[in-house]
């Protein structure tokens, strides 16, 4: 698959077939993802491949209440239905995201991505705002992995709602103290056709010339 095609069409997959995913395919995606950059090339990423049915159910049980709290509605399907006429695209996304949350245990493979905290170079830690640089040593790897999975024809959903449940996730999966949970990725064969185009902003809405806000001429 051409790199740009993968970048333009690696959507969040929220409905999966039950087909198994071989370790060989996962290792191939991981083997390519590992060439991601990281501060000082410390490569602090760790990945746990979870297939065990009980563990997947336990992860669903941790995810679901946090998903409902995030949406701010115990009945998310109802919230989606209420939005259907005013914002159908958002309503559809909410419906799918809710279906994903409720059926998380059925997603064939769960990848829990962690990072060794000692390997993060957090250069903005002293700024009087929330730090974002720590993530820069793990999320390029996560994006590489998403693209690798896409190149293998696999669907994937990256979420971060399990991060606040890190203590429970770490206990469940025997993750050591020094590793932080960074992301959860549900992986499997996509149940729906791949979309032809993803909804994204135009380049000229976010890229500027010389000074912020100055149009970038082509
Ligand atoms: C940091 C992050 C957190 C996300 N969390 C969730 C989530 O909790 N639930 C969910 O269904 N999708 C989640 N997503 C997926 C986004 O909703 C998705 O990338 C966005 O809507 C664009 O969708 P598309 O790639 O299918 O076009 C998350 C994505 C990112 C990057």
mmCIF file of N, CA and C in Angstrom, residues 15-146:
data_model
loop_
_atom_site.group_PDB
_atom_site.id
_atom_site.type_symbol
_atom_site.label_atom_id
_atom_site.label_comp_id
_atom_site.label_asym_id
_atom_site.label_seq_id
_atom_site.Cartn_x
_atom_site.Cartn_y
_atom_site.Cartn_z
ATOM 1 N N UNK A 15 -16.231 -1.421 14.176
ATOM 2 C CA UNK A 15 -16.987 -2.683 14.028
ATOM 3 C C UNK A 15 -16.064 -3.703 13.361
ATOM 4 N N UNK A 16 -15.935 -4.842 14.033
ATOM 5 C CA UNK A 16 -14.960 -5.838 13.591
ATOM 6 C C UNK A 16 -15.615 -7.180 13.300
ATOM 7 N N UNK A 17 -14.996 -7.919 12.384
ATOM 8 C CA UNK A 17 -15.374 -9.316 12.190
ATOM 9 C C UNK A 17 -14.734 -10.122 13.318
ATOM 10 N N UNK A 18 -15.240 -11.331 13.522
ATOM 11 C CA UNK A 18 -14.683 -12.161 14.604
ATOM 12 C C UNK A 18 -13.394 -12.875 14.166
ATOM 13 N N UNK A 19 -13.026 -12.748 12.882
ATOM 14 C CA UNK A 19 -11.840 -13.461 12.352
ATOM 15 C C UNK A 19 -10.613 -13.229 13.229
ATOM 16 N N UNK A 20 -9.836 -14.297 13.445
ATOM 17 C CA UNK A 20 -8.617 -14.112 14.235
ATOM 18 C C UNK A 20 -7.561 -13.310 13.475
ATOM 19 N N UNK A 21 -6.635 -12.758 14.212
ATOM 20 C CA UNK A 21 -5.515 -12.003 13.619
ATOM 21 C C UNK A 21 -4.241 -12.733 14.028
ATOM 22 N N UNK A 22 -3.425 -13.090 13.052
ATOM 23 C CA UNK A 22 -2.232 -13.885 13.398
ATOM 24 C C UNK A 22 -1.164 -13.025 14.082
ATOM 25 N N UNK A 23 -0.391 -13.694 14.918
ATOM 26 C CA UNK A 23 0.724 -12.998 15.577
ATOM 27 C C UNK A 23 1.737 -12.552 14.529
ATOM 28 N N UNK A 24 1.868 -13.349 13.470
ATOM 29 C CA UNK A 24 2.820 -13.008 12.408
ATOM 30 C C UNK A 24 2.528 -11.615 11.818
ATOM 31 N N UNK A 25 1.242 -11.356 11.553
ATOM 32 C CA UNK A 25 0.862 -10.054 10.975
ATOM 33 C C UNK A 25 1.127 -8.934 11.977
ATOM 34 N N UNK A 26 0.794 -9.182 13.238
ATOM 35 C CA UNK A 26 1.018 -8.150 14.271
ATOM 36 C C UNK A 26 2.506 -7.852 14.410
ATOM 37 N N UNK A 27 3.305 -8.911 14.376
ATOM 38 C CA UNK A 27 4.759 -8.716 14.527
ATOM 39 C C UNK A 27 5.303 -7.914 13.349
ATOM 40 N N UNK A 28 4.744 -8.162 12.153
ATOM 41 C CA UNK A 28 5.208 -7.409 10.984
ATOM 42 C C UNK A 28 4.888 -5.919 11.152
ATOM 43 N N UNK A 29 3.680 -5.608 11.614
ATOM 44 C CA UNK A 29 3.316 -4.200 11.826
ATOM 45 C C UNK A 29 4.201 -3.580 12.912
ATOM 46 N N UNK A 30 4.438 -4.324 13.984
ATOM 47 C CA UNK A 30 5.284 -3.816 15.084
ATOM 48 C C UNK A 30 6.732 -3.646 14.625
ATOM 49 N N UNK A 31 7.166 -4.569 13.784
ATOM 50 C CA UNK A 31 8.550 -4.544 13.305
ATOM 51 C C UNK A 31 8.817 -3.295 12.456
ATOM 52 N N UNK A 32 7.775 -2.800 11.796
ATOM 53 C CA UNK A 32 7.929 -1.564 11.022
ATOM 54 C C UNK A 32 7.668 -0.332 11.881
ATOM 55 N N UNK A 33 6.719 -0.448 12.816
ATOM 56 C CA UNK A 33 6.393 0.690 13.688
ATOM 57 C C UNK A 33 7.599 1.100 14.531
ATOM 58 N N UNK A 34 8.464 0.151 14.861
ATOM 59 C CA UNK A 34 9.573 0.430 15.794
ATOM 60 C C UNK A 34 10.590 1.419 15.231
ATOM 61 N N UNK A 35 10.465 1.775 13.941
ATOM 62 C CA UNK A 35 11.387 2.769 13.383
ATOM 63 C C UNK A 35 10.900 4.192 13.627
ATOM 64 N N UNK A 36 9.906 4.328 14.465
ATOM 65 C CA UNK A 36 9.413 5.659 14.853
ATOM 66 C C UNK A 36 10.504 6.426 15.596
ATOM 67 N N UNK A 37 10.435 7.763 15.531
ATOM 68 C CA UNK A 37 11.385 8.556 16.323
ATOM 69 C C UNK A 37 10.964 8.589 17.794
ATOM 70 N N UNK A 38 11.949 8.804 18.671
ATOM 71 C CA UNK A 38 11.659 9.042 20.102
ATOM 72 C C UNK A 38 12.798 9.875 20.646
ATOM 73 N N UNK A 39 12.505 10.682 21.681
ATOM 74 C CA UNK A 39 13.535 11.562 22.260
ATOM 75 C C UNK A 39 14.768 10.749 22.663
ATOM 76 N N UNK A 40 15.931 11.144 22.152
ATOM 77 C CA UNK A 40 17.182 10.439 22.481
ATOM 78 C C UNK A 40 17.202 9.010 21.944
ATOM 79 N N UNK A 41 16.305 8.694 21.049
ATOM 80 C CA UNK A 41 16.158 7.330 20.488
ATOM 81 C C UNK A 41 16.051 6.289 21.605
ATOM 82 N N UNK A 42 15.324 6.653 22.653
ATOM 83 C CA UNK A 42 15.259 5.747 23.809
ATOM 84 C C UNK A 42 14.256 4.611 23.622
ATOM 85 N N UNK A 43 13.326 4.774 22.675
ATOM 86 C CA UNK A 43 12.417 3.666 22.302
ATOM 87 C C UNK A 43 11.745 3.027 23.520
ATOM 88 N N UNK A 44 11.120 3.895 24.317
ATOM 89 C CA UNK A 44 10.534 3.407 25.575
ATOM 90 C C UNK A 44 9.225 2.648 25.424
ATOM 91 N N UNK A 45 8.779 2.423 24.205
ATOM 92 C CA UNK A 45 7.477 1.766 24.023
ATOM 93 C C UNK A 45 7.503 0.303 24.455
ATOM 94 N N UNK A 46 6.347 -0.119 24.954
ATOM 95 C CA UNK A 46 6.109 -1.519 25.301
ATOM 96 C C UNK A 46 4.699 -1.834 24.815
ATOM 97 N N UNK A 47 4.486 -3.023 24.286
ATOM 98 C CA UNK A 47 3.161 -3.372 23.762
ATOM 99 C C UNK A 47 2.738 -4.724 24.313
ATOM 100 N N UNK A 48 1.541 -4.779 24.854
ATOM 101 C CA UNK A 48 1.007 -6.061 25.318
ATOM 102 C C UNK A 48 -0.119 -6.475 24.377
ATOM 103 N N UNK A 49 0.039 -7.637 23.778
ATOM 104 C CA UNK A 49 -0.972 -8.174 22.863
ATOM 105 C C UNK A 49 -1.932 -9.005 23.707
ATOM 106 N N UNK A 50 -3.169 -8.549 23.796
ATOM 107 C CA UNK A 50 -4.150 -9.219 24.656
ATOM 108 C C UNK A 50 -5.185 -9.923 23.777
ATOM 109 N N UNK A 51 -5.241 -11.252 23.920
ATOM 110 C CA UNK A 51 -6.250 -12.041 23.192
ATOM 111 C C UNK A 51 -7.171 -12.776 24.166
ATOM 112 N N UNK A 52 -6.708 -12.971 25.380
ATOM 113 C CA UNK A 52 -7.445 -13.735 26.384
ATOM 114 C C UNK A 52 -8.842 -13.127 26.604
ATOM 115 N N UNK A 53 -9.878 -13.981 26.521
ATOM 116 C CA UNK A 53 -11.257 -13.491 26.575
ATOM 117 C C UNK A 53 -11.569 -12.797 27.907
ATOM 118 N N UNK A 54 -11.037 -13.352 28.995
ATOM 119 C CA UNK A 54 -11.318 -12.742 30.310
ATOM 120 C C UNK A 54 -10.662 -11.365 30.427
ATOM 121 N N UNK A 55 -9.460 -11.272 29.918
ATOM 122 C CA UNK A 55 -8.767 -9.968 29.982
ATOM 123 C C UNK A 55 -9.484 -8.948 29.116
ATOM 124 N N UNK A 56 -9.954 -9.380 27.942
ATOM 125 C CA UNK A 56 -10.665 -8.440 27.065
ATOM 126 C C UNK A 56 -11.963 -7.968 27.731
ATOM 127 N N UNK A 57 -12.631 -8.880 28.418
ATOM 128 C CA UNK A 57 -13.866 -8.486 29.121
ATOM 129 C C UNK A 57 -13.537 -7.527 30.263
ATOM 130 N N UNK A 58 -12.429 -7.786 30.933
ATOM 131 C CA UNK A 58 -12.035 -6.892 32.036
ATOM 132 C C UNK A 58 -11.695 -5.502 31.497
ATOM 133 N N UNK A 59 -11.052 -5.451 30.334
ATOM 134 C CA UNK A 59 -10.727 -4.140 29.735
ATOM 135 C C UNK A 59 -12.018 -3.420 29.328
ATOM 136 N N UNK A 60 -12.979 -4.171 28.789
ATOM 137 C CA UNK A 60 -14.281 -3.561 28.452
ATOM 138 C C UNK A 60 -14.936 -2.988 29.709
ATOM 139 N N UNK A 61 -14.869 -3.735 30.804
ATOM 140 C CA UNK A 61 -15.503 -3.269 32.049
ATOM 141 C C UNK A 61 -14.833 -2.005 32.588
ATOM 142 N N UNK A 62 -13.564 -1.834 32.288
ATOM 143 C CA UNK A 62 -12.875 -0.607 32.710
ATOM 144 C C UNK A 62 -13.196 0.546 31.753
ATOM 145 N N UNK A 63 -13.335 0.209 30.481
ATOM 146 C CA UNK A 63 -13.540 1.232 29.440
ATOM 147 C C UNK A 63 -14.944 1.840 29.489
ATOM 148 N N UNK A 64 -15.941 0.956 29.597
ATOM 149 C CA UNK A 64 -17.331 1.376 29.423
ATOM 150 C C UNK A 64 -17.777 2.516 30.359
ATOM 151 N N UNK A 65 -17.536 2.432 31.668
ATOM 152 C CA UNK A 65 -17.979 3.546 32.523
ATOM 153 C C UNK A 65 -17.255 4.845 32.205
ATOM 154 N N UNK A 66 -15.997 4.739 31.780
ATOM 155 C CA UNK A 66 -15.246 5.963 31.447
ATOM 156 C C UNK A 66 -15.750 6.569 30.145
ATOM 157 N N UNK A 67 -16.144 5.708 29.224
ATOM 158 C CA UNK A 67 -16.735 6.188 27.969
ATOM 159 C C UNK A 67 -18.043 6.930 28.253
ATOM 160 N N UNK A 68 -18.894 6.330 29.097
ATOM 161 C CA UNK A 68 -20.187 6.962 29.410
ATOM 162 C C UNK A 68 -19.972 8.283 30.144
ATOM 163 N N UNK A 69 -19.001 8.312 31.038
ATOM 164 C CA UNK A 69 -18.712 9.547 31.771
ATOM 165 C C UNK A 69 -18.182 10.617 30.816
ATOM 166 N N UNK A 70 -17.359 10.194 29.848
ATOM 167 C CA UNK A 70 -16.779 11.130 28.875
ATOM 168 C C UNK A 70 -17.888 11.794 28.055
ATOM 169 N N UNK A 71 -18.866 11.001 27.650
ATOM 170 C CA UNK A 71 -19.980 11.539 26.868
ATOM 171 C C UNK A 71 -20.953 12.298 27.783
ATOM 172 N N UNK A 72 -20.907 11.952 29.058
ATOM 173 C CA UNK A 72 -21.761 12.653 30.017
ATOM 174 C C UNK A 72 -23.195 12.175 29.989
ATOM 175 N N UNK A 73 -23.385 10.924 29.618
ATOM 176 C CA UNK A 73 -24.720 10.373 29.478
ATOM 177 C C UNK A 73 -24.634 8.866 29.730
ATOM 178 N N UNK A 74 -25.420 8.349 30.649
ATOM 179 C CA UNK A 74 -25.371 6.905 30.906
ATOM 180 C C UNK A 74 -25.932 6.141 29.710
ATOM 181 N N UNK A 75 -26.900 6.764 29.009
ATOM 182 C CA UNK A 75 -27.505 6.107 27.857
ATOM 183 C C UNK A 75 -27.007 6.803 26.580
ATOM 184 N N UNK A 76 -25.853 6.357 26.098
ATOM 185 C CA UNK A 76 -25.219 7.053 24.957
ATOM 186 C C UNK A 76 -26.035 6.856 23.678
ATOM 187 N N UNK A 77 -26.659 5.680 23.547
ATOM 188 C CA UNK A 77 -27.480 5.428 22.347
ATOM 189 C C UNK A 77 -28.608 6.470 22.274
ATOM 190 N N UNK A 78 -29.157 6.801 23.410
ATOM 191 C CA UNK A 78 -30.231 7.810 23.483
ATOM 192 C C UNK A 78 -29.689 9.196 23.109
ATOM 193 N N UNK A 79 -28.484 9.490 23.621
ATOM 194 C CA UNK A 79 -27.853 10.781 23.304
ATOM 195 C C UNK A 79 -27.620 10.890 21.793
ATOM 196 N N UNK A 80 -27.205 9.787 21.174
ATOM 197 C CA UNK A 80 -26.969 9.784 19.725
ATOM 198 C C UNK A 80 -28.288 9.996 18.982
ATOM 199 N N UNK A 81 -29.331 9.325 19.433
ATOM 200 C CA UNK A 81 -30.644 9.457 18.772
ATOM 201 C C UNK A 81 -31.143 10.904 18.859
ATOM 202 N N UNK A 82 -30.891 11.557 19.996
ATOM 203 C CA UNK A 82 -31.319 12.950 20.170
ATOM 204 C C UNK A 82 -30.605 13.888 19.193
ATOM 205 N N UNK A 83 -29.388 13.500 18.794
ATOM 206 C CA UNK A 83 -28.578 14.351 17.904
ATOM 207 C C UNK A 83 -28.870 14.101 16.424
ATOM 208 N N UNK A 84 -29.598 13.012 16.156
ATOM 209 C CA UNK A 84 -29.726 12.525 14.778
ATOM 210 C C UNK A 84 -30.181 13.587 13.774
ATOM 211 N N UNK A 85 -31.121 14.460 14.175
ATOM 212 C CA UNK A 85 -31.601 15.420 13.171
ATOM 213 C C UNK A 85 -30.714 16.658 13.097
ATOM 214 N N UNK A 86 -30.133 17.111 14.236
ATOM 215 C CA UNK A 86 -29.328 18.344 14.196
ATOM 216 C C UNK A 86 -27.909 18.098 13.675
ATOM 217 N N UNK A 87 -27.309 16.948 13.994
ATOM 218 C CA UNK A 87 -25.928 16.684 13.586
ATOM 219 C C UNK A 87 -25.769 15.189 13.284
ATOM 220 N N UNK A 88 -26.269 14.781 12.109
ATOM 221 C CA UNK A 88 -26.306 13.341 11.814
ATOM 222 C C UNK A 88 -24.919 12.682 11.798
ATOM 223 N N UNK A 89 -23.891 13.421 11.339
ATOM 224 C CA UNK A 89 -22.549 12.809 11.274
ATOM 225 C C UNK A 89 -22.047 12.506 12.686
ATOM 226 N N UNK A 90 -22.248 13.471 13.603
ATOM 227 C CA UNK A 90 -21.804 13.251 14.984
ATOM 228 C C UNK A 90 -22.637 12.154 15.653
ATOM 229 N N UNK A 91 -23.924 12.133 15.332
ATOM 230 C CA UNK A 91 -24.800 11.100 15.894
ATOM 231 C C UNK A 91 -24.325 9.712 15.461
ATOM 232 N N UNK A 92 -23.952 9.584 14.179
ATOM 233 C CA UNK A 92 -23.481 8.289 13.651
ATOM 234 C C UNK A 92 -22.182 7.883 14.344
ATOM 235 N N UNK A 93 -21.290 8.873 14.516
ATOM 236 C CA UNK A 93 -20.007 8.585 15.166
ATOM 237 C C UNK A 93 -20.222 8.138 16.612
ATOM 238 N N UNK A 94 -21.122 8.839 17.294
ATOM 239 C CA UNK A 94 -21.428 8.478 18.694
ATOM 240 C C UNK A 94 -22.000 7.066 18.796
ATOM 241 N N UNK A 95 -22.904 6.768 17.862
ATOM 242 C CA UNK A 95 -23.522 5.439 17.834
ATOM 243 C C UNK A 95 -22.472 4.356 17.660
ATOM 244 N N UNK A 96 -21.572 4.585 16.690
ATOM 245 C CA UNK A 96 -20.518 3.603 16.411
ATOM 246 C C UNK A 96 -19.549 3.488 17.597
ATOM 247 N N UNK A 97 -19.210 4.647 18.177
ATOM 248 C CA UNK A 97 -18.265 4.643 19.301
ATOM 249 C C UNK A 97 -18.883 3.938 20.503
ATOM 250 N N UNK A 98 -20.204 4.088 20.639
ATOM 251 C CA UNK A 98 -20.891 3.417 21.743
ATOM 252 C C UNK A 98 -20.954 1.908 21.514
ATOM 253 N N UNK A 99 -21.212 1.549 20.264
ATOM 254 C CA UNK A 99 -21.235 0.129 19.904
ATOM 255 C C UNK A 99 -19.857 -0.487 20.169
ATOM 256 N N UNK A 100 -18.829 0.271 19.801
ATOM 257 C CA UNK A 100 -17.450 -0.189 20.047
ATOM 258 C C UNK A 100 -17.221 -0.423 21.537
ATOM 259 N N UNK A 101 -17.648 0.550 22.348
ATOM 260 C CA UNK A 101 -17.438 0.436 23.801
ATOM 261 C C UNK A 101 -18.178 -0.783 24.365
ATOM 262 N N UNK A 102 -19.413 -0.958 23.934
ATOM 263 C CA UNK A 102 -20.220 -2.052 24.492
ATOM 264 C C UNK A 102 -19.738 -3.427 24.035
ATOM 265 N N UNK A 103 -19.085 -3.457 22.862
ATOM 266 C CA UNK A 103 -18.632 -4.747 22.318
ATOM 267 C C UNK A 103 -17.104 -4.881 22.352
ATOM 268 N N UNK A 104 -16.487 -4.090 23.165
ATOM 269 C CA UNK A 104 -15.016 -4.084 23.191
ATOM 270 C C UNK A 104 -14.426 -5.479 23.426
ATOM 271 N N UNK A 105 -15.097 -6.250 24.260
ATOM 272 C CA UNK A 105 -14.585 -7.598 24.566
ATOM 273 C C UNK A 105 -14.593 -8.514 23.342
ATOM 274 N N UNK A 106 -15.362 -8.139 22.301
ATOM 275 C CA UNK A 106 -15.438 -8.983 21.101
ATOM 276 C C UNK A 106 -14.363 -8.628 20.076
ATOM 277 N N UNK A 107 -13.690 -7.528 20.280
ATOM 278 C CA UNK A 107 -12.618 -7.147 19.348
ATOM 279 C C UNK A 107 -11.496 -8.177 19.519
ATOM 280 N N UNK A 108 -11.097 -8.839 18.417
ATOM 281 C CA UNK A 108 -10.207 -10.001 18.548
ATOM 282 C C UNK A 108 -8.882 -9.748 19.280
ATOM 283 N N UNK A 109 -8.259 -8.610 18.980
ATOM 284 C CA UNK A 109 -6.962 -8.334 19.617
ATOM 285 C C UNK A 109 -6.993 -6.954 20.260
ATOM 286 N N UNK A 110 -6.521 -6.885 21.477
ATOM 287 C CA UNK A 110 -6.356 -5.583 22.134
ATOM 288 C C UNK A 110 -4.850 -5.353 22.291
ATOM 289 N N UNK A 111 -4.392 -4.211 21.811
ATOM 290 C CA UNK A 111 -2.984 -3.856 22.032
ATOM 291 C C UNK A 111 -2.961 -2.767 23.099
ATOM 292 N N UNK A 112 -2.291 -3.038 24.192
ATOM 293 C CA UNK A 112 -2.130 -2.010 25.218
ATOM 294 C C UNK A 112 -0.707 -1.477 25.071
ATOM 295 N N UNK A 113 -0.630 -0.183 24.745
ATOM 296 C CA UNK A 113 0.680 0.429 24.505
ATOM 297 C C UNK A 113 1.099 1.188 25.756
ATOM 298 N N UNK A 114 2.273 0.870 26.233
ATOM 299 C CA UNK A 114 2.838 1.563 27.386
ATOM 300 C C UNK A 114 4.146 2.229 27.013
ATOM 301 N N UNK A 115 4.630 3.040 27.920
ATOM 302 C CA UNK A 115 5.931 3.682 27.689
ATOM 303 C C UNK A 115 6.676 3.773 29.015
ATOM 304 N N UNK A 116 7.978 3.557 28.945
ATOM 305 C CA UNK A 116 8.798 3.653 30.152
ATOM 306 C C UNK A 116 8.982 5.125 30.495
ATOM 307 N N UNK A 117 8.474 5.520 31.654
ATOM 308 C CA UNK A 117 8.489 6.942 32.007
ATOM 309 C C UNK A 117 9.896 7.515 32.005
ATOM 310 N N UNK A 118 10.851 6.717 32.423
ATOM 311 C CA UNK A 118 12.241 7.176 32.475
ATOM 312 C C UNK A 118 12.823 7.442 31.095
ATOM 313 N N UNK A 119 12.157 6.970 30.063
ATOM 314 C CA UNK A 119 12.641 7.175 28.692
ATOM 315 C C UNK A 119 12.050 8.417 28.036
ATOM 316 N N UNK A 120 11.184 9.119 28.755
ATOM 317 C CA UNK A 120 10.561 10.299 28.156
ATOM 318 C C UNK A 120 11.392 11.553 28.437
ATOM 319 N N UNK A 121 11.642 12.312 27.388
ATOM 320 C CA UNK A 121 12.341 13.593 27.552
ATOM 321 C C UNK A 121 11.271 14.683 27.544
ATOM 322 N N UNK A 122 10.867 15.126 28.740
ATOM 323 C CA UNK A 122 9.734 16.064 28.838
ATOM 324 C C UNK A 122 10.268 17.490 28.915
ATOM 325 N N UNK A 123 10.615 18.042 27.758
ATOM 326 C CA UNK A 123 11.318 19.332 27.731
ATOM 327 C C UNK A 123 10.436 20.522 28.098
ATOM 328 N N UNK A 124 9.125 20.324 28.172
ATOM 329 C CA UNK A 124 8.247 21.452 28.521
ATOM 330 C C UNK A 124 7.677 21.314 29.932
ATOM 331 N N UNK A 125 8.302 20.466 30.734
ATOM 332 C CA UNK A 125 7.749 20.197 32.074
ATOM 333 C C UNK A 125 7.665 21.454 32.930
ATOM 334 N N UNK A 126 8.555 22.428 32.698
ATOM 335 C CA UNK A 126 8.577 23.619 33.558
ATOM 336 C C UNK A 126 7.657 24.734 33.088
ATOM 337 N N UNK A 127 7.046 24.581 31.939
ATOM 338 C CA UNK A 127 6.182 25.658 31.440
ATOM 339 C C UNK A 127 4.880 25.746 32.240
ATOM 340 N N UNK A 128 4.347 26.983 32.373
ATOM 341 C CA UNK A 128 3.104 27.140 33.138
ATOM 342 C C UNK A 128 1.867 26.769 32.305
ATOM 343 N N UNK A 129 1.906 25.621 31.728
ATOM 344 C CA UNK A 129 0.749 25.085 31.005
ATOM 345 C C UNK A 129 0.889 23.570 31.019
ATOM 346 N N UNK A 130 -0.159 22.878 30.571
ATOM 347 C CA UNK A 130 -0.040 21.424 30.627
ATOM 348 C C UNK A 130 1.026 20.957 29.648
ATOM 349 N N UNK A 131 1.774 19.930 30.069
ATOM 350 C CA UNK A 131 2.879 19.432 29.248
ATOM 351 C C UNK A 131 2.339 18.558 28.125
ATOM 352 N N UNK A 132 2.939 18.702 26.922
ATOM 353 C CA UNK A 132 2.534 17.805 25.828
ATOM 354 C C UNK A 132 3.718 17.024 25.257
ATOM 355 N N UNK A 133 4.929 17.397 25.630
ATOM 356 C CA UNK A 133 6.096 16.842 24.965
ATOM 357 C C UNK A 133 6.348 15.360 25.311
ATOM 358 N N UNK A 134 5.975 14.951 26.511
ATOM 359 C CA UNK A 134 6.180 13.540 26.884
ATOM 360 C C UNK A 134 5.556 12.602 25.856
ATOM 361 N N UNK A 135 4.371 12.955 25.414
ATOM 362 C CA UNK A 135 3.655 12.115 24.445
ATOM 363 C C UNK A 135 4.374 11.999 23.117
ATOM 364 N N UNK A 136 5.248 12.977 22.835
ATOM 365 C CA UNK A 136 5.940 12.978 21.548
ATOM 366 C C UNK A 136 6.921 11.817 21.408
ATOM 367 N N UNK A 137 7.234 11.152 22.514
ATOM 368 C CA UNK A 137 8.139 10.007 22.429
ATOM 369 C C UNK A 137 7.395 8.679 22.356
ATOM 370 N N UNK A 138 6.067 8.730 22.321
ATOM 371 C CA UNK A 138 5.312 7.475 22.201
ATOM 372 C C UNK A 138 4.286 7.515 21.058
ATOM 373 N N UNK A 139 3.662 8.679 20.823
ATOM 374 C CA UNK A 139 2.586 8.667 19.822
ATOM 375 C C UNK A 139 3.066 8.570 18.366
ATOM 376 N N UNK A 140 4.276 9.016 18.030
ATOM 377 C CA UNK A 140 4.744 8.692 16.667
ATOM 378 C C UNK A 140 4.802 7.168 16.450
ATOM 379 N N UNK A 141 5.202 6.431 17.482
ATOM 380 C CA UNK A 141 5.213 4.968 17.394
ATOM 381 C C UNK A 141 3.782 4.435 17.217
ATOM 382 N N UNK A 142 2.858 4.994 17.989
ATOM 383 C CA UNK A 142 1.456 4.544 17.901
ATOM 384 C C UNK A 142 0.918 4.801 16.492
ATOM 385 N N UNK A 143 1.212 5.980 15.943
ATOM 386 C CA UNK A 143 0.719 6.284 14.587
ATOM 387 C C UNK A 143 1.368 5.367 13.556
ATOM 388 N N UNK A 144 2.671 5.102 13.713
ATOM 389 C CA UNK A 144 3.328 4.146 12.810
ATOM 390 C C UNK A 144 2.627 2.793 12.873
ATOM 391 N N UNK A 145 2.277 2.396 14.083
ATOM 392 C CA UNK A 145 1.614 1.103 14.271
ATOM 393 C C UNK A 145 0.247 1.103 13.587
ATOM 394 N N UNK A 146 -0.490 2.201 13.727
ATOM 395 C CA UNK A 146 -1.803 2.291 13.076
ATOM 396 C C UNK A 146 -1.654 2.189 11.560
#
